[in-house]
Amino acid sequence: MTVHVVGTADQIAEGQHRVYEVSGRSVVIYHIQGEYYAILNRCPHQGAEMCKGPVCGTTLPSDVYEYAFGRQGEIVRCPWHGWEFEIKTGKSLVRPNTRLLRYEVVLEDGKLGIIL
Ligand code: FES
């Protein structure tokens, strides 16, 4: 495994994300609540570019006829068919056994890298 430096942390403001090309792969790094998370820029359903999906929240478990919304900024919704994924874990909220492909992020001396 190799650390690929992609840029600097200050290139991605809190709540924003940025796409990098790393060894022929399109990778999205999200900056959420002070941490950085990297995913392959490809939806596991039919391959949409996840960077084009909104970062949002989702509906939470609630009683019948009650609708609770939460987790704002922690979810990315696929731009094609709307599947929602936890950015921090890559886990699909639609299909629990489906995940975004994630990469470990390294932050050192203000430089961002991912491990491939
Ligand atoms: S391609 Fe992402 S939900 Fe279908």
mmCIF file with all atom_site columns, C-alpha atoms and ligand atoms in Angstrom:
data_model
loop_
_atom_site.group_PDB
_atom_site.id
_atom_site.type_symbol
_atom_site.label_atom_id
_atom_site.label_alt_id
_atom_site.label_comp_id
_atom_site.label_asym_id
_atom_site.label_entity_id
_atom_site.label_seq_id
_atom_site.pdbx_PDB_ins_code
_atom_site.Cartn_x
_atom_site.Cartn_y
_atom_site.Cartn_z
_atom_site.occupancy
_atom_site.B_iso_or_equiv
_atom_site.pdbx_formal_charge
_atom_site.auth_seq_id
_atom_site.auth_comp_id
_atom_site.auth_asym_id
_atom_site.auth_atom_id
_atom_site.pdbx_PDB_model_num
ATOM   1   C  CA  . MET A 1 1   ? 0.000   0.000  0.000   1.00 0.00 ? 1   MET A CA  1
ATOM   2   C  CA  . THR A 1 2   ? 1.207   3.450  -0.912  1.00 0.00 ? 2   THR A CA  1
ATOM   3   C  CA  . VAL A 1 3   ? 0.238   6.908  0.303   1.00 0.00 ? 3   VAL A CA  1
ATOM   4   C  CA  . HIS A 1 4   ? -0.669  9.154  -2.628  1.00 0.00 ? 4   HIS A CA  1
ATOM   5   C  CA  . VAL A 1 5   ? -0.558  12.832 -1.714  1.00 0.00 ? 5   VAL A CA  1
ATOM   6   C  CA  . VAL A 1 6   ? -3.419  14.540 -3.539  1.00 0.00 ? 6   VAL A CA  1
ATOM   7   C  CA  . GLY A 1 7   ? -3.408  18.090 -2.204  1.00 0.00 ? 7   GLY A CA  1
ATOM   8   C  CA  . THR A 1 8   ? -3.692  20.137 0.928   1.00 0.00 ? 8   THR A CA  1
ATOM   9   C  CA  . ALA A 1 9   ? -6.395  20.029 3.557   1.00 0.00 ? 9   ALA A CA  1
ATOM   10  C  CA  . ASP A 1 10  ? -7.219  23.711 3.120   1.00 0.00 ? 10  ASP A CA  1
ATOM   11  C  CA  . GLN A 1 11  ? -8.407  22.978 -0.432  1.00 0.00 ? 11  GLN A CA  1
ATOM   12  C  CA  . ILE A 1 12  ? -11.583 21.411 0.995   1.00 0.00 ? 12  ILE A CA  1
ATOM   13  C  CA  . ALA A 1 13  ? -13.645 23.643 3.273   1.00 0.00 ? 13  ALA A CA  1
ATOM   14  C  CA  . GLU A 1 14  ? -15.742 22.113 6.042   1.00 0.00 ? 14  GLU A CA  1
ATOM   15  C  CA  . GLY A 1 15  ? -18.857 20.534 4.515   1.00 0.00 ? 15  GLY A CA  1
ATOM   16  C  CA  . GLN A 1 16  ? -17.382 20.504 1.000   1.00 0.00 ? 16  GLN A CA  1
ATOM   17  C  CA  . HIS A 1 17  ? -15.796 17.835 -1.159  1.00 0.00 ? 17  HIS A CA  1
ATOM   18  C  CA  . ARG A 1 18  ? -13.326 17.656 -4.013  1.00 0.00 ? 18  ARG A CA  1
ATOM   19  C  CA  . VAL A 1 19  ? -12.492 15.155 -6.757  1.00 0.00 ? 19  VAL A CA  1
ATOM   20  C  CA  . TYR A 1 20  ? -8.939  13.930 -7.347  1.00 0.00 ? 20  TYR A CA  1
ATOM   21  C  CA  . GLU A 1 21  ? -7.502  11.602 -9.958  1.00 0.00 ? 21  GLU A CA  1
ATOM   22  C  CA  . VAL A 1 22  ? -5.254  9.052  -8.295  1.00 0.00 ? 22  VAL A CA  1
ATOM   23  C  CA  . SER A 1 23  ? -3.561  6.285  -10.259 1.00 0.00 ? 23  SER A CA  1
ATOM   24  C  CA  . GLY A 1 24  ? -6.315  6.307  -12.868 1.00 0.00 ? 24  GLY A CA  1
ATOM   25  C  CA  . ARG A 1 25  ? -9.128  6.370  -10.310 1.00 0.00 ? 25  ARG A CA  1
ATOM   26  C  CA  . SER A 1 26  ? -11.523 9.179  -9.589  1.00 0.00 ? 26  SER A CA  1
ATOM   27  C  CA  . VAL A 1 27  ? -11.644 9.661  -5.819  1.00 0.00 ? 27  VAL A CA  1
ATOM   28  C  CA  . VAL A 1 28  ? -13.826 12.070 -3.841  1.00 0.00 ? 28  VAL A CA  1
ATOM   29  C  CA  . ILE A 1 29  ? -12.649 13.423 -0.514  1.00 0.00 ? 29  ILE A CA  1
ATOM   30  C  CA  . TYR A 1 30  ? -15.315 14.865 1.793   1.00 0.00 ? 30  TYR A CA  1
ATOM   31  C  CA  . HIS A 1 31  ? -14.599 17.151 4.754   1.00 0.00 ? 31  HIS A CA  1
ATOM   32  C  CA  . ILE A 1 32  ? -17.162 16.449 7.450   1.00 0.00 ? 32  ILE A CA  1
ATOM   33  C  CA  . GLN A 1 33  ? -17.065 17.630 11.040  1.00 0.00 ? 33  GLN A CA  1
ATOM   34  C  CA  . GLY A 1 34  ? -13.323 18.188 10.922  1.00 0.00 ? 34  GLY A CA  1
ATOM   35  C  CA  . GLU A 1 35  ? -12.476 14.791 9.420   1.00 0.00 ? 35  GLU A CA  1
ATOM   36  C  CA  . TYR A 1 36  ? -11.718 13.715 5.853   1.00 0.00 ? 36  TYR A CA  1
ATOM   37  C  CA  . TYR A 1 37  ? -13.273 10.698 4.124   1.00 0.00 ? 37  TYR A CA  1
ATOM   38  C  CA  . ALA A 1 38  ? -12.378 9.314  0.696   1.00 0.00 ? 38  ALA A CA  1
ATOM   39  C  CA  . ILE A 1 39  ? -14.524 7.201  -1.601  1.00 0.00 ? 39  ILE A CA  1
ATOM   40  C  CA  . LEU A 1 40  ? -14.273 5.933  -5.148  1.00 0.00 ? 40  LEU A CA  1
ATOM   41  C  CA  . ASN A 1 41  ? -16.289 8.323  -7.291  1.00 0.00 ? 41  ASN A CA  1
ATOM   42  C  CA  . ARG A 1 42  ? -18.572 5.565  -8.499  1.00 0.00 ? 42  ARG A CA  1
ATOM   43  C  CA  . CYS A 1 43  ? -21.927 4.410  -7.196  1.00 0.00 ? 43  CYS A CA  1
ATOM   44  C  CA  . PRO A 1 44  ? -22.015 0.641  -6.545  1.00 0.00 ? 44  PRO A CA  1
ATOM   45  C  CA  . HIS A 1 45  ? -25.488 0.452  -8.103  1.00 0.00 ? 45  HIS A CA  1
ATOM   46  C  CA  . GLN A 1 46  ? -24.943 1.519  -11.727 1.00 0.00 ? 46  GLN A CA  1
ATOM   47  C  CA  . GLY A 1 47  ? -21.835 3.661  -11.629 1.00 0.00 ? 47  GLY A CA  1
ATOM   48  C  CA  . ALA A 1 48  ? -22.973 7.263  -11.271 1.00 0.00 ? 48  ALA A CA  1
ATOM   49  C  CA  . GLU A 1 49  ? -20.402 9.840  -10.258 1.00 0.00 ? 49  GLU A CA  1
ATOM   50  C  CA  . MET A 1 50  ? -21.024 10.279 -6.538  1.00 0.00 ? 50  MET A CA  1
ATOM   51  C  CA  . CYS A 1 51  ? -19.387 13.721 -6.544  1.00 0.00 ? 51  CYS A CA  1
ATOM   52  C  CA  . LYS A 1 52  ? -22.457 15.008 -8.405  1.00 0.00 ? 52  LYS A CA  1
ATOM   53  C  CA  . GLY A 1 53  ? -24.847 13.840 -5.694  1.00 0.00 ? 53  GLY A CA  1
ATOM   54  C  CA  . PRO A 1 54  ? -25.968 16.188 -2.936  1.00 0.00 ? 54  PRO A CA  1
ATOM   55  C  CA  . VAL A 1 55  ? -24.531 15.954 0.542   1.00 0.00 ? 55  VAL A CA  1
ATOM   56  C  CA  . CYS A 1 56  ? -27.593 15.916 2.725   1.00 0.00 ? 56  CYS A CA  1
ATOM   57  C  CA  . GLY A 1 57  ? -29.333 14.302 5.663   1.00 0.00 ? 57  GLY A CA  1
ATOM   58  C  CA  . THR A 1 58  ? -31.916 11.570 5.751   1.00 0.00 ? 58  THR A CA  1
ATOM   59  C  CA  . THR A 1 59  ? -35.129 10.510 7.409   1.00 0.00 ? 59  THR A CA  1
ATOM   60  C  CA  . LEU A 1 60  ? -34.624 8.925  10.813  1.00 0.00 ? 60  LEU A CA  1
ATOM   61  C  CA  . PRO A 1 61  ? -36.510 6.044  12.397  1.00 0.00 ? 61  PRO A CA  1
ATOM   62  C  CA  . SER A 1 62  ? -39.688 7.467  13.870  1.00 0.00 ? 62  SER A CA  1
ATOM   63  C  CA  . ASP A 1 63  ? -43.202 6.571  14.908  1.00 0.00 ? 63  ASP A CA  1
ATOM   64  C  CA  . VAL A 1 64  ? -46.018 6.125  12.424  1.00 0.00 ? 64  VAL A CA  1
ATOM   65  C  CA  . TYR A 1 65  ? -47.134 9.484  10.967  1.00 0.00 ? 65  TYR A CA  1
ATOM   66  C  CA  . GLU A 1 66  ? -44.051 11.185 12.347  1.00 0.00 ? 66  GLU A CA  1
ATOM   67  C  CA  . TYR A 1 67  ? -41.240 12.216 10.045  1.00 0.00 ? 67  TYR A CA  1
ATOM   68  C  CA  . ALA A 1 68  ? -37.900 13.037 11.586  1.00 0.00 ? 68  ALA A CA  1
ATOM   69  C  CA  . PHE A 1 69  ? -35.034 14.374 9.515   1.00 0.00 ? 69  PHE A CA  1
ATOM   70  C  CA  . GLY A 1 70  ? -31.450 14.386 10.699  1.00 0.00 ? 70  GLY A CA  1
ATOM   71  C  CA  . ARG A 1 71  ? -27.789 13.606 10.070  1.00 0.00 ? 71  ARG A CA  1
ATOM   72  C  CA  . GLN A 1 72  ? -27.505 16.702 7.869   1.00 0.00 ? 72  GLN A CA  1
ATOM   73  C  CA  . GLY A 1 73  ? -24.160 16.729 6.072   1.00 0.00 ? 73  GLY A CA  1
ATOM   74  C  CA  . GLU A 1 74  ? -23.359 13.058 6.769   1.00 0.00 ? 74  GLU A CA  1
ATOM   75  C  CA  . ILE A 1 75  ? -25.135 11.471 3.809   1.00 0.00 ? 75  ILE A CA  1
ATOM   76  C  CA  . VAL A 1 76  ? -24.471 11.545 0.073   1.00 0.00 ? 76  VAL A CA  1
ATOM   77  C  CA  . ARG A 1 77  ? -27.358 10.814 -2.277  1.00 0.00 ? 77  ARG A CA  1
ATOM   78  C  CA  . CYS A 1 78  ? -26.607 9.251  -5.646  1.00 0.00 ? 78  CYS A CA  1
ATOM   79  C  CA  . PRO A 1 79  ? -27.528 11.653 -8.474  1.00 0.00 ? 79  PRO A CA  1
ATOM   80  C  CA  . TRP A 1 80  ? -29.074 8.934  -10.646 1.00 0.00 ? 80  TRP A CA  1
ATOM   81  C  CA  . HIS A 1 81  ? -31.476 6.877  -8.518  1.00 0.00 ? 81  HIS A CA  1
ATOM   82  C  CA  . GLY A 1 82  ? -31.268 8.499  -5.119  1.00 0.00 ? 82  GLY A CA  1
ATOM   83  C  CA  . TRP A 1 83  ? -29.665 5.775  -3.057  1.00 0.00 ? 83  TRP A CA  1
ATOM   84  C  CA  . GLU A 1 84  ? -28.279 7.268  0.115   1.00 0.00 ? 84  GLU A CA  1
ATOM   85  C  CA  . PHE A 1 85  ? -24.916 6.368  1.664   1.00 0.00 ? 85  PHE A CA  1
ATOM   86  C  CA  . GLU A 1 86  ? -23.182 7.255  4.924   1.00 0.00 ? 86  GLU A CA  1
ATOM   87  C  CA  . ILE A 1 87  ? -20.074 9.155  3.902   1.00 0.00 ? 87  ILE A CA  1
ATOM   88  C  CA  . LYS A 1 88  ? -18.154 8.103  7.021   1.00 0.00 ? 88  LYS A CA  1
ATOM   89  C  CA  . THR A 1 89  ? -18.680 4.356  6.520   1.00 0.00 ? 89  THR A CA  1
ATOM   90  C  CA  . GLY A 1 90  ? -19.740 4.074  2.888   1.00 0.00 ? 90  GLY A CA  1
ATOM   91  C  CA  . LYS A 1 91  ? -22.730 2.019  4.012   1.00 0.00 ? 91  LYS A CA  1
ATOM   92  C  CA  . SER A 1 92  ? -25.877 2.159  1.904   1.00 0.00 ? 92  SER A CA  1
ATOM   93  C  CA  . LEU A 1 93  ? -29.039 3.168  3.733   1.00 0.00 ? 93  LEU A CA  1
ATOM   94  C  CA  . VAL A 1 94  ? -31.044 1.366  1.031   1.00 0.00 ? 94  VAL A CA  1
ATOM   95  C  CA  . ARG A 1 95  ? -29.182 -1.935 0.915   1.00 0.00 ? 95  ARG A CA  1
ATOM   96  C  CA  . PRO A 1 96  ? -27.169 -2.644 4.078   1.00 0.00 ? 96  PRO A CA  1
ATOM   97  C  CA  . ASN A 1 97  ? -24.835 -5.084 2.305   1.00 0.00 ? 97  ASN A CA  1
ATOM   98  C  CA  . THR A 1 98  ? -23.859 -2.515 -0.321  1.00 0.00 ? 98  THR A CA  1
ATOM   99  C  CA  . ARG A 1 99  ? -21.133 0.042  0.300   1.00 0.00 ? 99  ARG A CA  1
ATOM   100 C  CA  . LEU A 1 100 ? -19.222 2.756  -1.436  1.00 0.00 ? 100 LEU A CA  1
ATOM   101 C  CA  . LEU A 1 101 ? -15.600 1.791  -1.923  1.00 0.00 ? 101 LEU A CA  1
ATOM   102 C  CA  . ARG A 1 102 ? -13.628 3.749  0.682   1.00 0.00 ? 102 ARG A CA  1
ATOM   103 C  CA  . TYR A 1 103 ? -9.979  4.677  1.053   1.00 0.00 ? 103 TYR A CA  1
ATOM   104 C  CA  . GLU A 1 104 ? -8.035  5.555  4.155   1.00 0.00 ? 104 GLU A CA  1
ATOM   105 C  CA  . VAL A 1 105 ? -7.107  9.239  4.303   1.00 0.00 ? 105 VAL A CA  1
ATOM   106 C  CA  . VAL A 1 106 ? -3.782  10.421 5.686   1.00 0.00 ? 106 VAL A CA  1
ATOM   107 C  CA  . LEU A 1 107 ? -3.412  14.013 6.905   1.00 0.00 ? 107 LEU A CA  1
ATOM   108 C  CA  . GLU A 1 108 ? 0.139   15.053 7.674   1.00 0.00 ? 108 GLU A CA  1
ATOM   109 C  CA  . ASP A 1 109 ? 1.593   18.549 7.843   1.00 0.00 ? 109 ASP A CA  1
ATOM   110 C  CA  . GLY A 1 110 ? -1.515  19.903 6.137   1.00 0.00 ? 110 GLY A CA  1
ATOM   111 C  CA  . LYS A 1 111 ? -1.148  17.533 3.187   1.00 0.00 ? 111 LYS A CA  1
ATOM   112 C  CA  . LEU A 1 112 ? -3.931  15.123 2.281   1.00 0.00 ? 112 LEU A CA  1
ATOM   113 C  CA  . GLY A 1 113 ? -3.159  11.688 0.986   1.00 0.00 ? 113 GLY A CA  1
ATOM   114 C  CA  . ILE A 1 114 ? -5.025  8.474  0.396   1.00 0.00 ? 114 ILE A CA  1
ATOM   115 C  CA  . ILE A 1 115 ? -3.744  4.942  0.725   1.00 0.00 ? 115 ILE A CA  1
ATOM   116 C  CA  . LEU A 1 116 ? -4.110  2.697  -2.310  1.00 0.00 ? 116 LEU A CA  1
HETATM 117 S  S1  . FES B 2 .   ? -26.403 4.553  -9.983  1.00 0.00 ? 1   FES B S1  1
HETATM 118 FE FE1 . FES B 2 .   ? -26.407 5.203  -7.924  1.00 0.00 ? 1   FES B FE1 1
HETATM 119 S  S2  . FES B 2 .   ? -28.356 4.616  -7.175  1.00 0.00 ? 1   FES B S2  1
HETATM 120 FE FE2 . FES B 2 .   ? -28.321 3.944  -9.226  1.00 0.00 ? 1   FES B FE2 1
#
